[in-house]
PDB file of C-alpha atoms in Angstrom:
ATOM      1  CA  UNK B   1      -5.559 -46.645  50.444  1.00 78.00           C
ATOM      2  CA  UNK B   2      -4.829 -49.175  47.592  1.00 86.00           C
ATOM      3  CA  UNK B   3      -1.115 -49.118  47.883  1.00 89.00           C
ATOM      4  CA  UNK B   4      -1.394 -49.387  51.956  1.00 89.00           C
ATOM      5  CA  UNK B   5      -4.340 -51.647  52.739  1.00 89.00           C
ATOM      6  CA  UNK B   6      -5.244 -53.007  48.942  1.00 89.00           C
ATOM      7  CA  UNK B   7      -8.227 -51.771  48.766  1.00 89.00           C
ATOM      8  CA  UNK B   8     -10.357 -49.375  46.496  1.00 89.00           C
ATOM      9  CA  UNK B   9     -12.160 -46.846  48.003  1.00 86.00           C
ATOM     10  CA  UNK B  10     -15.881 -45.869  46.036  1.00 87.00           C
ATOM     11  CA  UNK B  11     -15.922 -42.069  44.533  1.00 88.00           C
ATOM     12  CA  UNK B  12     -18.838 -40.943  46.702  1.00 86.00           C
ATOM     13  CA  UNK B  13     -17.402 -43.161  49.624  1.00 85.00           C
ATOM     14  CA  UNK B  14     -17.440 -39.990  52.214  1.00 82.00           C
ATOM     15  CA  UNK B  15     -20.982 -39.728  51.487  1.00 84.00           C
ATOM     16  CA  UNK B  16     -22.254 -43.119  51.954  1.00 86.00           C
ATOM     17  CA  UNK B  17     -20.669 -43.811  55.450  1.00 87.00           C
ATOM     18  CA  UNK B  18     -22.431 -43.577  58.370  1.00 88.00           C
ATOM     19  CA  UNK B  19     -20.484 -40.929  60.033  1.00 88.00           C
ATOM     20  CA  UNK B  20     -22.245 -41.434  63.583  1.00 89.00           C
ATOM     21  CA  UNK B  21     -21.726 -45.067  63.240  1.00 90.00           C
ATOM     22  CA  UNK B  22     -17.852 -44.412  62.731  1.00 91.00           C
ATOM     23  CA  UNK B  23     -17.197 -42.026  65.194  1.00 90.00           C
ATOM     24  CA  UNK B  24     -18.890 -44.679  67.621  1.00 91.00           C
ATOM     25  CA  UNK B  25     -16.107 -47.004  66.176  1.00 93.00           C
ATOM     26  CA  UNK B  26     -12.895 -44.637  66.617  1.00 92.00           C
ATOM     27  CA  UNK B  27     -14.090 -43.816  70.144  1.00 92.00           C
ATOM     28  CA  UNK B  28     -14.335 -47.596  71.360  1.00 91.00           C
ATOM     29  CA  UNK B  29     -11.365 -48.345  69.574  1.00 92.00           C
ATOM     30  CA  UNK B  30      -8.937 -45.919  70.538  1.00 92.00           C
ATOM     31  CA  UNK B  31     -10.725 -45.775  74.347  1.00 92.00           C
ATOM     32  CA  UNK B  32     -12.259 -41.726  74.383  1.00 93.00           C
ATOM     33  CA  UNK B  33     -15.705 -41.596  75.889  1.00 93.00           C
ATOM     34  CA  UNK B  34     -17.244 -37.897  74.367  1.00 92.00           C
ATOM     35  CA  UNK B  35     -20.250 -36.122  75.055  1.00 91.00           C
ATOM     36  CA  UNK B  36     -23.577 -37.284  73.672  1.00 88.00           C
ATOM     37  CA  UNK B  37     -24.743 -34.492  71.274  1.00 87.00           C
ATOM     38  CA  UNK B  38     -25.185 -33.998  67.926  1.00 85.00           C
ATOM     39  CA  UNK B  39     -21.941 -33.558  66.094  1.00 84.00           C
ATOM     40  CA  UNK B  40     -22.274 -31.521  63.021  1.00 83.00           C
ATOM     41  CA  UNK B  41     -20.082 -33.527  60.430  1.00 79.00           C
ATOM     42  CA  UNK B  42     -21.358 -32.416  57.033  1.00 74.00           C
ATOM     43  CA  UNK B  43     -21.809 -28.042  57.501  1.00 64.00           C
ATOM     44  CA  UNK B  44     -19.150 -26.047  59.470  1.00 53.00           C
ATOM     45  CA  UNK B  45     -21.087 -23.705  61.428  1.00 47.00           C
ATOM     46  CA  UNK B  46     -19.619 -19.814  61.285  1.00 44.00           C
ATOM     47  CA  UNK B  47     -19.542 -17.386  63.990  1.00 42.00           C
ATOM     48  CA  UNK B  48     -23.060 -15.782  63.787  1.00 39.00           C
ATOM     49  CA  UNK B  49     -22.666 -11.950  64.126  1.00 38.00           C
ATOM     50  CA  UNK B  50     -26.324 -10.128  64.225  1.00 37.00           C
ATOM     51  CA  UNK B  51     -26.971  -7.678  62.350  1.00 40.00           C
ATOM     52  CA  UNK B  52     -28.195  -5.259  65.407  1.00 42.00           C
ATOM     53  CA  UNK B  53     -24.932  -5.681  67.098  1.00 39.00           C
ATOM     54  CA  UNK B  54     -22.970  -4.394  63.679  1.00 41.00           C
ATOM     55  CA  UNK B  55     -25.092  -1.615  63.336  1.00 40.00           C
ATOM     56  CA  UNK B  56     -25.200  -0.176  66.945  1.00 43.00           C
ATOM     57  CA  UNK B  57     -21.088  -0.365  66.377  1.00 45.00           C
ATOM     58  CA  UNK B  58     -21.026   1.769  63.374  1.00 46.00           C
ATOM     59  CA  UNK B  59     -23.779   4.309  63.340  1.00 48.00           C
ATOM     60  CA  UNK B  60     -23.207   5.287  67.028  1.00 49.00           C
ATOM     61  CA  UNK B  61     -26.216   6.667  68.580  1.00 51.00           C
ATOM     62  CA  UNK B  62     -29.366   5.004  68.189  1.00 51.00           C
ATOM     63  CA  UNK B  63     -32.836   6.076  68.515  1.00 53.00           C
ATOM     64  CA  UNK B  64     -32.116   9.556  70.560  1.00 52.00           C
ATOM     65  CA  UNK B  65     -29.949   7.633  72.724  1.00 52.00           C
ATOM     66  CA  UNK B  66     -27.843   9.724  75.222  1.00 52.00           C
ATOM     67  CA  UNK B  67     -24.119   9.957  75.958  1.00 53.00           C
ATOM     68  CA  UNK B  68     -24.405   8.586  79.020  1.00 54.00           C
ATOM     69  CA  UNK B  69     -26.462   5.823  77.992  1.00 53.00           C
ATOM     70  CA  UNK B  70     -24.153   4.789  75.283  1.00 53.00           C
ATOM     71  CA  UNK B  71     -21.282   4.335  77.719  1.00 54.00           C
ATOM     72  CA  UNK B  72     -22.926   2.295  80.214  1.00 54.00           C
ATOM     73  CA  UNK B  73     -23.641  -0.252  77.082  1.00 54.00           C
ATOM     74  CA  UNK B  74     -20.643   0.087  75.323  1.00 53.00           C
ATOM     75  CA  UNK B  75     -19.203  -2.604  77.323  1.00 53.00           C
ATOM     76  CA  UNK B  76     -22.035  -4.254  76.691  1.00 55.00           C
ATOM     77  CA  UNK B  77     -21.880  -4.010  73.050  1.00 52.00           C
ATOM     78  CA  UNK B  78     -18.383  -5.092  72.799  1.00 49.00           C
ATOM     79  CA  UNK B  79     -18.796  -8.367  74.910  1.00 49.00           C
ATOM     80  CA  UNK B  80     -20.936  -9.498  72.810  1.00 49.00           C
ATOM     81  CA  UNK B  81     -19.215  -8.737  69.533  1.00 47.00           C
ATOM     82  CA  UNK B  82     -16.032 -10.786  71.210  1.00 46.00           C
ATOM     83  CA  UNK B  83     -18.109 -13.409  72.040  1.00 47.00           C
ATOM     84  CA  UNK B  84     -20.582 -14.344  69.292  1.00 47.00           C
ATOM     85  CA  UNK B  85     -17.215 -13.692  66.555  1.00 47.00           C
ATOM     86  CA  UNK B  86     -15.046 -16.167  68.706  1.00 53.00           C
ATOM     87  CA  UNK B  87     -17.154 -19.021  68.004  1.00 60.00           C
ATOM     88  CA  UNK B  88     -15.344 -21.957  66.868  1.00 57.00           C
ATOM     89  CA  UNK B  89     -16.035 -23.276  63.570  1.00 75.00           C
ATOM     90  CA  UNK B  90     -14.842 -26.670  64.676  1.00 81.00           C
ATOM     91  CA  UNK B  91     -16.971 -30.188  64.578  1.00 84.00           C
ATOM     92  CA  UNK B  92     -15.110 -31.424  68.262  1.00 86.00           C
ATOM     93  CA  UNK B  93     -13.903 -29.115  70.865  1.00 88.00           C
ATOM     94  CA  UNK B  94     -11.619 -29.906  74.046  1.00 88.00           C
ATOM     95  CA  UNK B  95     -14.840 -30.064  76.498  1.00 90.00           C
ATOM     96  CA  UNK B  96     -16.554 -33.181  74.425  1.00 90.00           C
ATOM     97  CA  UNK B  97     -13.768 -35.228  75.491  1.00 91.00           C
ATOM     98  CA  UNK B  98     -15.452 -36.542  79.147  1.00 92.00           C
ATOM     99  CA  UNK B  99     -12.983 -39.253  79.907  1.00 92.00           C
ATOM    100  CA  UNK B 100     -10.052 -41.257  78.210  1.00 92.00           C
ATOM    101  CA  UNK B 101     -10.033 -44.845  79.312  1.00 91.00           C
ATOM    102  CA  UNK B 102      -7.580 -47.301  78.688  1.00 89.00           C
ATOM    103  CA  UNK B 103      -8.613 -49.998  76.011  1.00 86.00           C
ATOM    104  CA  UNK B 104      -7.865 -53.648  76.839  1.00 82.00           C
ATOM    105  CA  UNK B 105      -8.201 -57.137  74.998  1.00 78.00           C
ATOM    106  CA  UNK B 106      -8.867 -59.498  77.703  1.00 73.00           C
ATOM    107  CA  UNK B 107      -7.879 -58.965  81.152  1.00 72.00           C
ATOM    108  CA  UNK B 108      -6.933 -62.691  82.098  1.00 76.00           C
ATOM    109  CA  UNK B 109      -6.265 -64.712  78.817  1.00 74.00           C
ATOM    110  CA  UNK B 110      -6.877 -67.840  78.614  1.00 77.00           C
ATOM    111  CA  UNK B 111      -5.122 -71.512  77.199  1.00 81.00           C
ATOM    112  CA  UNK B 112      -7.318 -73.570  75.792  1.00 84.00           C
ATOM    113  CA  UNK B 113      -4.671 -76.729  76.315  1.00 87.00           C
ATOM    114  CA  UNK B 114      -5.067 -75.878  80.246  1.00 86.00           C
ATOM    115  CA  UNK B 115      -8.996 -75.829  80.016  1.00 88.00           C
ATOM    116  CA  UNK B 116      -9.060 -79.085  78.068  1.00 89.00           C
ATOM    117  CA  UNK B 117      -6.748 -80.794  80.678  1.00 89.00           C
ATOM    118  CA  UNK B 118      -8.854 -79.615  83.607  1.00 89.00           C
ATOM    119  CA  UNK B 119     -12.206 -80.775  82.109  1.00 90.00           C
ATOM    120  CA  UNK B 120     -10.222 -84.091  81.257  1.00 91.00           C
ATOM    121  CA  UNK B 121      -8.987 -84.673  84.862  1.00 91.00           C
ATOM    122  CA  UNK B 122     -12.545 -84.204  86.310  1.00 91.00           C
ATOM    123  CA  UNK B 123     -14.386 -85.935  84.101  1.00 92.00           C
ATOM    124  CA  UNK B 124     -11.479 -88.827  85.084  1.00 91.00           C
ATOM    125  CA  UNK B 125     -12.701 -88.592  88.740  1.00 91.00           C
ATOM    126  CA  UNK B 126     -15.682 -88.827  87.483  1.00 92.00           C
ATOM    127  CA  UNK B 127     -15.392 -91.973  86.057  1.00 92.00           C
ATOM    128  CA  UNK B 128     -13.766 -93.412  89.089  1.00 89.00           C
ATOM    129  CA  UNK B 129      -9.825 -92.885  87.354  1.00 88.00           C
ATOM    130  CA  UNK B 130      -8.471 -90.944  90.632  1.00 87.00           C
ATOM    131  CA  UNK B 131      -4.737 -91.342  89.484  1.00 88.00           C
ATOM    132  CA  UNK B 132      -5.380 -90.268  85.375  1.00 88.00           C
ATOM    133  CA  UNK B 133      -7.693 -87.554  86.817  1.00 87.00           C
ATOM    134  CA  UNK B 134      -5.018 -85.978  89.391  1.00 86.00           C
ATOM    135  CA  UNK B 135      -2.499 -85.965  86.921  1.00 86.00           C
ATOM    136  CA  UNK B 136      -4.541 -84.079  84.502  1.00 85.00           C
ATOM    137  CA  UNK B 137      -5.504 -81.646  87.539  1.00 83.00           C
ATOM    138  CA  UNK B 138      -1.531 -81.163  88.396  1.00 83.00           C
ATOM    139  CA  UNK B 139      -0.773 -80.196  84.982  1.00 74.00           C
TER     140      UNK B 139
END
């Protein structure tokens, strides 16, 4: 950062920004438009994995259960072992993205040499000039 933009970054920097406040920032910048929820920037959440669902994979029967009973929810049981492990320990996922819209300076710029010659020529008709004002309005 001090070679590139010549400027020295604070040791605890990361920890003093306002990381809500920035990701506002990138968004309007670069023109994404994301969910609004609460982002988790500081603790990765991992895949949660209950202890009831490991233990009704390894100790097979439970509680007097039958055969039959334990194939009708093994299925069961293994959906949800696919499903709570699969979580994704990620802050931003594809789906918080709503909408990418294109970012733009001004749509119709401006010269300020135009303006000033436009307000000169009416203010010239104002003042009874007809011929100074219409040339400043033809310019």
């Amino acid at each position: 950062v001090l070679k590139r933009f010549r400027y020295k970054l604070e040791d605890g920097w990361l920890n003093i920004i306002r990381k809500f406040q920035l990701l506002r920032e990138i968004c309007l910048k670069i023109g994404i438009q994301i969910q609004a929820k609460d982002y988790s920037f500081d603790e990765r959440t991992k895949p949660y994995q209950s202890t009831e669902t490991v233990s009704k994979q390894s100790n097979g029967q439970q509680n007097g259960e039958s055969k039959d009973k334990k194939k009708k929810k093994k299925g069961q049981e293994a959906s949800t072992v696919t499903a709570t492990s699969s979580t994704v320990n990620t802050t931003f996922s594809p789906d918080d993205v709503v909408d990418v819209v294109p970012v733009i300076k001004h749509s119709a710029p401006r010269s300020s040499l135009a303006e000033e010659a436009l307000e000169a020529g009416r203010l010239s008709i104002i003042q009874n000039q007809k011929k100074l004002g219409q040339e400043l309005l033809l310019e």
